[in-house]
Amino acid sequence: MRILVLEDDKDVGAFVVRGLKEAGHVVELADNGRDGLFLAASEAFDAVILDRMLPGGIDGIRLLETLRGQKNTVPVLILSALADVDERVRGLKAGGDDYLAKPFAFAELLARVEALARRGKGEGPVTKLVVEDLELDLLSRQVKRAGQKIDLQPREFRLLEYLMRHAGQVVTRTMLLEGVWDYHFDPQTNVIDVHVSRLRQKVDKPFPKPLIHTVRNAGYMLRAEST
Amino acid sequence: MTTQLSLFRRPIEAAPGASTRRLLRSAGIRFAAIYAVLLSVSAAALALFLWWSTAGLLDRQTEASIQADAQSLAERFATGHVAALIVTIDERLAQNVEDDAIYLLVDRAGRPLAGNLQHWPQGAIENDAWYELPIERAGVGSRAVVEAFTLPGGFRLLIGRDVQVRAQLRGLLTDALLWALLVVLAMATIGALVVRSLFRRALANVSDTAMAIAGGNFTQRVRLAGRGDEFDQLAETINDMLDRMARLMEGVREVSNAIAHDLRTPITRARARLEEAAAHAESVAELRSAIERAITDLDDIVAVCQALLRIAEIEAGSRRAAFAALDVAPVLADAAELYGAVAEEKGVTLSVEGPDRVPSYGDRDLIQQAVVNLLDNAVKFSPPGSAVRLSAKSIPAGVEIAVADQGPGVPEAERERVTERFFRGETARHTPGSGLGLALVQAVAHLHGGTLRLLDTAPGLTAILTLAGHEDTAGRG
């Protein structure tokens, strides 16, 4: 994927660019608002990682508003040291699709930006999610694996749905808390792991090949091939 | 500090040589000037009224009596012609005790026929008009107000009143009023000075306090005069404001101390790990694992910072803008669902009680987080086989959320302090946590005009979080 990184801090910028490249993406970096706006407006990207405080006369919010004013719908993840709820709301109102506060774990950034870029390419509403021999029917709310019906609690269903919608991508615990539970803070106890392990009991354990994988220091991934 | 103070003082104490513009900018001078102008204007209005009701009245009376004279003399002329008129004029002059009446009747050639003037005065030419002229009567000069009339047959009649006395009176009055004006000016000046000094004295109290605080003495407060007037009200408001600022500063100081102490430990740990690895790690794997552990330590530090900022954000009250009506029941159900799995793993039974709907008013995210923090604690400290009960109900003051566990509880001595930032009880020493959970719950409670109480319900602890469930009472904390 082609990702534009707008970050003025050299160390953070280099760290993000290198990480994204290692993950197999094509990355452009701009360290000021003017160049950033020019790049974002003139070239096609799958996602933009935007720092809010940029030099060059155009800060992140202005840049984003300008982009949206030009009907540019590229998915934008705002990466900022301004972590207040108010600031978050401002960023999202200006047209941001996701907001990640600094300091951040790279795995979290990667997972979120990949999810965003993928979401930008959605092919309209789906009624059925399929990964390997696992099927999730969104209409009848039934889950089958290898033709065998699996009974899930409503929340387990939503958890599996989220994982399947992001199949092949890393999904962090924070993303699950936000996406499945609509909680915008991290509880002290790691409650997500227990829920995922229960889901595994039902979805993976009775079958020879596991689909839900733990990604160390990052989160989980539901994918067909175990590597 | 002294230079700063003198800078501060300068605008208030205008030096004698200061420019007029600076004088005009002084509110004290402005009020004084307003007082002086008001006093002068009212004195002038009073003088005008006095003038109108004395000198003016005399003028009007003179004119009225001349009019009456003219009326009756005209009638006399109409009935008895010139002869009768002459007789009447002579009679009137004879009867005029005050000796102020002036009559002159002349024929076509201007010869006097009757009256007490030797000749027709210079200037009194037009008919039906008032003249105030110098006249000479029996060789004595005087002043008179006269009106001339032309009678049929070429006769001309002059009727008037000697106004010498009145003119003297008017002169006296004018003098008196001029003197009064001087007195008023003097009084206005004195009054203005008094007003200005009163104004400055009223302000000095406040500005002394402000200066003391600007100079670093935060204990100084504005003195109350005890009269309960507007200045006292202002003083009280300012004192309340200063008290609140002092409390906030105290809070900030506590937090910075807490940060300095409590972040030192994880930072020391991370630093030690990195230094140890840099000096002694023998393989890349060893080095990497040390770095990863240090990153985990840093993440913990970040989490603590975020929790602190969030508490500060809640305490600042800026989130009241996001308040809305909400139902607490599903918040509890969601939290129980989220922790249900963890509780079950630990062998703890988790149950939710209460009505289907518990309407309240507030910030959903914050209430959610407060409930989760309480539940997190309850589950964390619950021994296997015990129960955690989560309940909510509407009470007259709003909503009451209770989380009851059967854990070790909190000793009486520590119960007051567990809501302080970073406080961790003896029993909590060895469980993970930042010591900020309950501090956040309390901040949320205060933001919603409620409280957090911890009750000993042996065995165990019950945390009771109340929220003022209404728009008008929420957010007074």
Short mmCIF file of N, CA and C in Angstrom, two decimals, chain B residues 175-324:
data_model
loop_
_atom_site.label_atom_id
_atom_site.label_comp_id
_atom_site.label_asym_id
_atom_site.label_seq_id
_atom_site.Cartn_x
_atom_site.Cartn_y
_atom_site.Cartn_z
N ASP B 175 -25.86 88.61 41.88
CA ASP B 175 -24.66 88.51 42.70
C ASP B 175 -24.69 87.26 43.56
N ALA B 176 -25.86 87.07 44.21
CA ALA B 176 -25.98 85.92 45.11
C ALA B 176 -25.76 84.62 44.35
N LEU B 177 -26.37 84.56 43.17
CA LEU B 177 -26.24 83.32 42.38
C LEU B 177 -24.80 83.12 41.92
N LEU B 178 -24.12 84.21 41.57
CA LEU B 178 -22.73 84.08 41.15
C LEU B 178 -21.87 83.55 42.29
N TRP B 179 -22.12 84.13 43.47
CA TRP B 179 -21.40 83.62 44.63
C TRP B 179 -21.71 82.15 44.87
N ALA B 180 -23.00 81.86 44.74
CA ALA B 180 -23.43 80.46 44.94
C ALA B 180 -22.70 79.55 43.96
N LEU B 181 -22.53 80.07 42.72
CA LEU B 181 -21.84 79.28 41.71
C LEU B 181 -20.41 78.97 42.17
N LEU B 182 -19.76 79.99 42.71
CA LEU B 182 -18.40 79.78 43.22
C LEU B 182 -18.39 78.72 44.31
N VAL B 183 -19.37 78.87 45.23
CA VAL B 183 -19.46 77.90 46.33
C VAL B 183 -19.67 76.50 45.77
N VAL B 184 -20.58 76.43 44.77
CA VAL B 184 -20.86 75.11 44.17
C VAL B 184 -19.59 74.55 43.54
N LEU B 185 -18.86 75.40 42.83
CA LEU B 185 -17.62 74.92 42.20
C LEU B 185 -16.65 74.40 43.25
N ALA B 186 -16.53 75.17 44.34
CA ALA B 186 -15.63 74.73 45.41
C ALA B 186 -16.09 73.40 45.98
N MET B 187 -17.43 73.33 46.20
CA MET B 187 -17.95 72.08 46.78
C MET B 187 -17.80 70.91 45.82
N ALA B 188 -18.00 71.22 44.53
CA ALA B 188 -17.84 70.15 43.53
C ALA B 188 -16.42 69.63 43.55
N THR B 189 -15.47 70.55 43.65
CA THR B 189 -14.06 70.14 43.68
C THR B 189 -13.77 69.29 44.92
N ILE B 190 -14.22 69.81 46.07
CA ILE B 190 -13.97 69.06 47.30
C ILE B 190 -14.66 67.70 47.23
N GLY B 191 -15.93 67.73 46.80
CA GLY B 191 -16.70 66.48 46.70
C GLY B 191 -16.01 65.50 45.77
N ALA B 192 -15.52 66.03 44.64
CA ALA B 192 -14.86 65.16 43.66
C ALA B 192 -13.64 64.51 44.29
N LEU B 193 -12.88 65.30 45.06
CA LEU B 193 -11.70 64.74 45.72
C LEU B 193 -12.11 63.66 46.71
N VAL B 194 -13.21 63.92 47.44
CA VAL B 194 -13.69 62.94 48.41
C VAL B 194 -14.11 61.66 47.69
N VAL B 195 -14.88 61.83 46.60
CA VAL B 195 -15.33 60.66 45.84
C VAL B 195 -14.12 59.86 45.36
N ARG B 196 -13.13 60.61 44.86
CA ARG B 196 -11.97 59.93 44.31
C ARG B 196 -11.25 59.14 45.40
N SER B 197 -11.12 59.75 46.57
CA SER B 197 -10.38 59.05 47.60
C SER B 197 -11.20 57.87 48.13
N LEU B 198 -12.54 58.05 48.18
CA LEU B 198 -13.39 56.91 48.59
C LEU B 198 -13.21 55.76 47.61
N PHE B 199 -13.26 56.13 46.33
CA PHE B 199 -13.13 55.14 45.26
C PHE B 199 -11.80 54.42 45.38
N ARG B 200 -10.76 55.24 45.61
CA ARG B 200 -9.44 54.62 45.68
C ARG B 200 -9.29 53.76 46.93
N ARG B 201 -9.95 54.22 48.01
CA ARG B 201 -9.84 53.41 49.21
C ARG B 201 -10.55 52.07 49.02
N ALA B 202 -11.72 52.13 48.35
CA ALA B 202 -12.46 50.89 48.10
C ALA B 202 -11.64 49.96 47.22
N LEU B 203 -10.91 50.53 46.26
CA LEU B 203 -10.13 49.70 45.35
C LEU B 203 -8.82 49.26 45.98
N ALA B 204 -8.28 50.13 46.84
CA ALA B 204 -6.96 49.85 47.41
C ALA B 204 -6.96 48.50 48.10
N ASN B 205 -8.06 48.21 48.80
CA ASN B 205 -8.22 46.94 49.49
C ASN B 205 -8.00 45.78 48.53
N VAL B 206 -8.71 45.86 47.40
CA VAL B 206 -8.62 44.79 46.41
C VAL B 206 -7.25 44.80 45.74
N SER B 207 -6.79 46.00 45.38
CA SER B 207 -5.54 46.03 44.61
C SER B 207 -4.36 45.67 45.51
N ASP B 208 -4.42 45.99 46.82
CA ASP B 208 -3.36 45.56 47.72
C ASP B 208 -3.26 44.04 47.73
N THR B 209 -4.44 43.41 47.83
CA THR B 209 -4.47 41.94 47.85
C THR B 209 -3.91 41.38 46.55
N ALA B 210 -4.38 41.97 45.43
CA ALA B 210 -3.91 41.48 44.13
C ALA B 210 -2.40 41.62 44.04
N MET B 211 -1.89 42.75 44.54
CA MET B 211 -0.44 42.96 44.46
C MET B 211 0.30 41.98 45.35
N ALA B 212 -0.25 41.73 46.54
CA ALA B 212 0.39 40.78 47.44
C ALA B 212 0.46 39.41 46.78
N ILE B 213 -0.64 39.04 46.09
CA ILE B 213 -0.67 37.73 45.46
C ILE B 213 0.28 37.69 44.27
N ALA B 214 0.30 38.80 43.51
CA ALA B 214 1.24 38.88 42.40
C ALA B 214 2.67 38.78 42.93
N GLY B 215 2.85 39.26 44.16
CA GLY B 215 4.19 39.20 44.76
C GLY B 215 4.50 37.87 45.40
N GLY B 216 3.54 36.93 45.37
CA GLY B 216 3.84 35.60 45.87
C GLY B 216 3.22 35.25 47.21
N ASN B 217 2.52 36.20 47.83
CA ASN B 217 1.89 35.88 49.12
C ASN B 217 0.45 35.41 48.88
N PHE B 218 0.29 34.11 48.76
CA PHE B 218 -1.01 33.57 48.36
C PHE B 218 -2.01 33.49 49.50
N THR B 219 -1.56 33.81 50.71
CA THR B 219 -2.49 33.69 51.84
C THR B 219 -3.30 34.96 52.03
N GLN B 220 -2.86 36.06 51.41
CA GLN B 220 -3.56 37.34 51.58
C GLN B 220 -4.97 37.27 51.00
N ARG B 221 -5.93 37.89 51.74
CA ARG B 221 -7.30 37.94 51.24
C ARG B 221 -7.82 39.37 51.34
N VAL B 222 -8.84 39.69 50.60
CA VAL B 222 -9.44 41.03 50.63
C VAL B 222 -10.20 41.18 51.94
N ARG B 223 -9.98 42.33 52.66
CA ARG B 223 -10.68 42.55 53.92
C ARG B 223 -12.14 42.85 53.65
N LEU B 224 -13.01 42.36 54.50
CA LEU B 224 -14.43 42.67 54.39
C LEU B 224 -14.74 43.82 55.34
N ALA B 225 -15.48 44.80 54.84
CA ALA B 225 -15.85 45.92 55.71
C ALA B 225 -16.98 45.51 56.65
N GLY B 226 -17.66 44.42 56.32
CA GLY B 226 -18.73 43.94 57.18
C GLY B 226 -20.05 44.64 56.96
N ARG B 227 -20.12 45.48 55.93
CA ARG B 227 -21.37 46.19 55.67
C ARG B 227 -22.28 45.41 54.72
N GLY B 228 -21.72 44.39 54.11
CA GLY B 228 -22.53 43.59 53.20
C GLY B 228 -22.91 44.33 51.94
N ASP B 229 -22.20 45.40 51.61
CA ASP B 229 -22.54 46.17 50.42
C ASP B 229 -21.88 45.56 49.18
N GLU B 230 -21.96 46.31 48.07
CA GLU B 230 -21.43 45.78 46.82
C GLU B 230 -19.94 45.49 46.92
N PHE B 231 -19.22 46.35 47.64
CA PHE B 231 -17.78 46.12 47.74
C PHE B 231 -17.50 44.86 48.54
N ASP B 232 -18.31 44.62 49.58
CA ASP B 232 -18.15 43.39 50.34
C ASP B 232 -18.44 42.17 49.48
N GLN B 233 -19.48 42.33 48.65
CA GLN B 233 -19.82 41.20 47.77
C GLN B 233 -18.68 40.91 46.81
N LEU B 234 -18.12 42.01 46.26
CA LEU B 234 -16.98 41.85 45.36
C LEU B 234 -15.83 41.18 46.09
N ALA B 235 -15.57 41.65 47.31
CA ALA B 235 -14.47 41.10 48.09
C ALA B 235 -14.69 39.61 48.33
N GLU B 236 -15.94 39.27 48.67
CA GLU B 236 -16.23 37.85 48.92
C GLU B 236 -16.00 37.02 47.67
N THR B 237 -16.49 37.53 46.55
CA THR B 237 -16.30 36.81 45.29
C THR B 237 -14.82 36.60 45.00
N ILE B 238 -14.06 37.67 45.19
CA ILE B 238 -12.62 37.57 44.91
C ILE B 238 -11.98 36.57 45.87
N ASN B 239 -12.38 36.61 47.15
CA ASN B 239 -11.81 35.68 48.11
C ASN B 239 -12.16 34.24 47.76
N ASP B 240 -13.41 34.02 47.33
CA ASP B 240 -13.81 32.67 46.91
C ASP B 240 -12.93 32.20 45.76
N MET B 241 -12.74 33.13 44.82
CA MET B 241 -11.92 32.80 43.66
C MET B 241 -10.50 32.45 44.11
N LEU B 242 -9.97 33.23 45.02
CA LEU B 242 -8.60 32.97 45.49
C LEU B 242 -8.52 31.64 46.22
N ASP B 243 -9.57 31.34 47.02
CA ASP B 243 -9.58 30.06 47.72
C ASP B 243 -9.55 28.90 46.73
N ARG B 244 -10.39 29.06 45.68
CA ARG B 244 -10.46 27.99 44.69
C ARG B 244 -9.12 27.82 44.00
N MET B 245 -8.49 28.97 43.68
CA MET B 245 -7.18 28.89 43.04
C MET B 245 -6.18 28.22 43.96
N ALA B 246 -6.26 28.56 45.23
CA ALA B 246 -5.32 27.97 46.18
C ALA B 246 -5.51 26.45 46.23
N ARG B 247 -6.81 26.04 46.23
CA ARG B 247 -7.07 24.59 46.27
C ARG B 247 -6.51 23.91 45.03
N LEU B 248 -6.74 24.55 43.87
CA LEU B 248 -6.25 23.97 42.63
C LEU B 248 -4.72 23.88 42.65
N MET B 249 -4.10 24.95 43.15
CA MET B 249 -2.63 24.93 43.18
C MET B 249 -2.12 23.86 44.12
N GLU B 250 -2.85 23.70 45.24
CA GLU B 250 -2.49 22.65 46.19
C GLU B 250 -2.57 21.30 45.49
N GLY B 251 -3.65 21.13 44.72
CA GLY B 251 -3.83 19.88 43.97
C GLY B 251 -2.69 19.66 43.00
N VAL B 252 -2.34 20.72 42.27
CA VAL B 252 -1.26 20.61 41.30
C VAL B 252 0.04 20.23 42.00
N ARG B 253 0.26 20.88 43.18
CA ARG B 253 1.49 20.59 43.90
C ARG B 253 1.52 19.12 44.35
N GLU B 254 0.36 18.67 44.86
CA GLU B 254 0.29 17.27 45.29
C GLU B 254 0.60 16.33 44.14
N VAL B 255 -0.03 16.64 42.98
CA VAL B 255 0.17 15.76 41.84
C VAL B 255 1.61 15.77 41.39
N SER B 256 2.22 16.96 41.36
CA SER B 256 3.60 16.96 40.88
C SER B 256 4.51 16.23 41.85
N ASN B 257 4.22 16.35 43.15
CA ASN B 257 5.01 15.58 44.11
C ASN B 257 4.81 14.09 43.88
N ALA B 258 3.52 13.72 43.68
CA ALA B 258 3.22 12.31 43.48
C ALA B 258 3.93 11.79 42.24
N ILE B 259 3.88 12.62 41.18
CA ILE B 259 4.53 12.18 39.94
C ILE B 259 6.02 12.01 40.18
N ALA B 260 6.60 13.01 40.84
CA ALA B 260 8.03 12.95 41.09
C ALA B 260 8.40 11.68 41.84
N HIS B 261 7.56 11.30 42.83
CA HIS B 261 7.88 10.11 43.61
C HIS B 261 7.53 8.82 42.89
N ASP B 262 6.30 8.79 42.37
CA ASP B 262 5.80 7.49 41.91
C ASP B 262 6.22 7.11 40.51
N LEU B 263 6.63 8.10 39.72
CA LEU B 263 7.14 7.71 38.41
C LEU B 263 8.62 7.36 38.49
N ARG B 264 9.25 7.82 39.57
CA ARG B 264 10.66 7.54 39.75
C ARG B 264 10.93 6.03 39.77
N THR B 265 10.04 5.29 40.42
CA THR B 265 10.26 3.85 40.55
C THR B 265 10.30 3.15 39.19
N PRO B 266 9.24 3.25 38.37
CA PRO B 266 9.33 2.57 37.07
C PRO B 266 10.43 3.13 36.17
N ILE B 267 10.69 4.44 36.28
CA ILE B 267 11.76 5.00 35.45
C ILE B 267 13.10 4.42 35.88
N THR B 268 13.29 4.33 37.20
CA THR B 268 14.53 3.74 37.71
C THR B 268 14.69 2.31 37.20
N ARG B 269 13.56 1.59 37.24
CA ARG B 269 13.61 0.19 36.81
C ARG B 269 14.02 0.10 35.34
N ALA B 270 13.34 0.90 34.51
CA ALA B 270 13.64 0.86 33.08
C ALA B 270 15.10 1.24 32.83
N ARG B 271 15.53 2.28 33.54
CA ARG B 271 16.89 2.75 33.35
C ARG B 271 17.89 1.67 33.76
N ALA B 272 17.63 1.05 34.91
CA ALA B 272 18.53 0.01 35.40
C ALA B 272 18.62 -1.14 34.40
N ARG B 273 17.48 -1.52 33.88
CA ARG B 273 17.45 -2.63 32.91
C ARG B 273 18.29 -2.32 31.69
N LEU B 274 18.10 -1.08 31.17
CA LEU B 274 18.83 -0.71 29.96
C LEU B 274 20.33 -0.63 30.24
N GLU B 275 20.66 -0.04 31.39
CA GLU B 275 22.08 0.11 31.71
C GLU B 275 22.73 -1.25 31.92
N GLU B 276 22.01 -2.08 32.64
CA GLU B 276 22.48 -3.45 32.90
C GLU B 276 22.72 -4.18 31.58
N ALA B 277 21.73 -4.05 30.67
CA ALA B 277 21.84 -4.75 29.39
C ALA B 277 23.00 -4.19 28.59
N ALA B 278 23.14 -2.86 28.57
CA ALA B 278 24.22 -2.25 27.81
C ALA B 278 25.58 -2.73 28.31
N ALA B 279 25.68 -2.92 29.62
CA ALA B 279 26.98 -3.28 30.19
C ALA B 279 27.24 -4.78 30.14
N HIS B 280 26.17 -5.57 30.37
CA HIS B 280 26.45 -7.00 30.59
C HIS B 280 25.81 -7.97 29.63
N ALA B 281 24.94 -7.51 28.75
CA ALA B 281 24.24 -8.47 27.88
C ALA B 281 25.26 -9.18 27.00
N GLU B 282 25.10 -10.50 26.93
CA GLU B 282 26.11 -11.24 26.17
C GLU B 282 25.62 -11.70 24.82
N SER B 283 24.32 -11.61 24.61
CA SER B 283 23.81 -12.01 23.30
C SER B 283 22.78 -11.00 22.84
N VAL B 284 22.55 -11.04 21.54
CA VAL B 284 21.55 -10.13 20.98
C VAL B 284 20.19 -10.43 21.61
N ALA B 285 19.89 -11.68 21.81
CA ALA B 285 18.59 -12.06 22.37
C ALA B 285 18.41 -11.48 23.76
N GLU B 286 19.47 -11.55 24.54
CA GLU B 286 19.41 -11.02 25.90
C GLU B 286 19.17 -9.51 25.88
N LEU B 287 19.90 -8.86 24.97
CA LEU B 287 19.78 -7.41 24.83
C LEU B 287 18.36 -7.04 24.42
N ARG B 288 17.85 -7.80 23.44
CA ARG B 288 16.51 -7.50 22.93
C ARG B 288 15.46 -7.67 24.01
N SER B 289 15.62 -8.71 24.80
CA SER B 289 14.60 -8.95 25.84
C SER B 289 14.67 -7.85 26.90
N ALA B 290 15.89 -7.38 27.20
CA ALA B 290 16.01 -6.29 28.17
C ALA B 290 15.34 -5.04 27.63
N ILE B 291 15.56 -4.77 26.34
CA ILE B 291 14.96 -3.58 25.74
C ILE B 291 13.44 -3.71 25.74
N GLU B 292 12.95 -4.89 25.42
CA GLU B 292 11.50 -5.07 25.39
C GLU B 292 10.89 -4.86 26.77
N ARG B 293 11.58 -5.35 27.79
CA ARG B 293 11.05 -5.14 29.14
C ARG B 293 11.07 -3.65 29.50
N ALA B 294 12.13 -2.98 29.03
CA ALA B 294 12.20 -1.54 29.30
C ALA B 294 11.06 -0.81 28.59
N ILE B 295 10.73 -1.28 27.37
CA ILE B 295 9.61 -0.66 26.65
C ILE B 295 8.31 -0.85 27.42
N THR B 296 8.15 -2.06 27.98
CA THR B 296 6.95 -2.31 28.79
C THR B 296 6.91 -1.35 29.98
N ASP B 297 8.07 -1.16 30.62
CA ASP B 297 8.12 -0.20 31.73
C ASP B 297 7.72 1.18 31.26
N LEU B 298 8.23 1.59 30.10
CA LEU B 298 7.89 2.91 29.57
C LEU B 298 6.40 3.01 29.29
N ASP B 299 5.83 1.92 28.76
CA ASP B 299 4.39 1.92 28.49
C ASP B 299 3.60 2.13 29.77
N ASP B 300 4.10 1.48 30.85
CA ASP B 300 3.42 1.68 32.14
C ASP B 300 3.49 3.14 32.56
N ILE B 301 4.67 3.74 32.36
CA ILE B 301 4.83 5.15 32.74
C ILE B 301 3.86 6.01 31.93
N VAL B 302 3.78 5.71 30.64
CA VAL B 302 2.86 6.47 29.78
C VAL B 302 1.42 6.29 30.26
N ALA B 303 1.09 5.05 30.63
CA ALA B 303 -0.28 4.79 31.09
C ALA B 303 -0.59 5.62 32.34
N VAL B 304 0.40 5.69 33.24
CA VAL B 304 0.21 6.48 34.46
C VAL B 304 0.01 7.95 34.10
N CYS B 305 0.86 8.44 33.18
CA CYS B 305 0.73 9.84 32.76
C CYS B 305 -0.65 10.09 32.17
N GLN B 306 -1.10 9.16 31.33
CA GLN B 306 -2.41 9.34 30.70
C GLN B 306 -3.52 9.36 31.73
N ALA B 307 -3.41 8.44 32.70
CA ALA B 307 -4.43 8.40 33.75
C ALA B 307 -4.44 9.71 34.52
N LEU B 308 -3.25 10.23 34.82
CA LEU B 308 -3.15 11.50 35.56
C LEU B 308 -3.77 12.63 34.75
N LEU B 309 -3.45 12.67 33.47
CA LEU B 309 -3.99 13.74 32.62
C LEU B 309 -5.50 13.64 32.54
N ARG B 310 -5.98 12.40 32.48
CA ARG B 310 -7.41 12.21 32.36
C ARG B 310 -8.10 12.69 33.64
N ILE B 311 -7.51 12.36 34.78
CA ILE B 311 -8.09 12.84 36.05
C ILE B 311 -8.08 14.37 36.07
N ALA B 312 -6.95 14.94 35.65
CA ALA B 312 -6.85 16.41 35.64
C ALA B 312 -7.91 17.00 34.72
N GLU B 313 -8.10 16.36 33.58
CA GLU B 313 -9.08 16.83 32.59
C GLU B 313 -10.49 16.78 33.20
N ILE B 314 -10.76 15.68 33.92
CA ILE B 314 -12.08 15.55 34.54
C ILE B 314 -12.25 16.59 35.62
N GLU B 315 -11.21 16.78 36.43
CA GLU B 315 -11.31 17.75 37.53
C GLU B 315 -11.47 19.17 37.01
N ALA B 316 -10.90 19.44 35.85
CA ALA B 316 -11.01 20.79 35.30
C ALA B 316 -12.45 21.08 34.87
N GLY B 317 -13.24 20.01 34.71
CA GLY B 317 -14.66 20.21 34.43
C GLY B 317 -14.98 20.52 32.98
N SER B 318 -13.96 20.43 32.11
CA SER B 318 -14.21 20.81 30.72
C SER B 318 -15.13 19.81 30.01
N ARG B 319 -15.30 18.62 30.64
CA ARG B 319 -16.09 17.60 29.93
C ARG B 319 -17.57 17.77 30.16
N ARG B 320 -17.96 18.76 30.96
CA ARG B 320 -19.39 18.95 31.18
C ARG B 320 -20.13 19.24 29.89
N ALA B 321 -19.38 19.76 28.92
CA ALA B 321 -20.01 20.07 27.63
C ALA B 321 -20.56 18.80 26.99
N ALA B 322 -19.96 17.64 27.33
CA ALA B 322 -20.38 16.39 26.69
C ALA B 322 -21.49 15.69 27.48
N PHE B 323 -22.03 16.33 28.50
CA PHE B 323 -23.08 15.71 29.29
C PHE B 323 -24.35 15.49 28.47
N ALA B 324 -24.98 14.35 28.70
CA ALA B 324 -26.24 14.06 28.00
C ALA B 324 -27.02 13.07 28.86
#
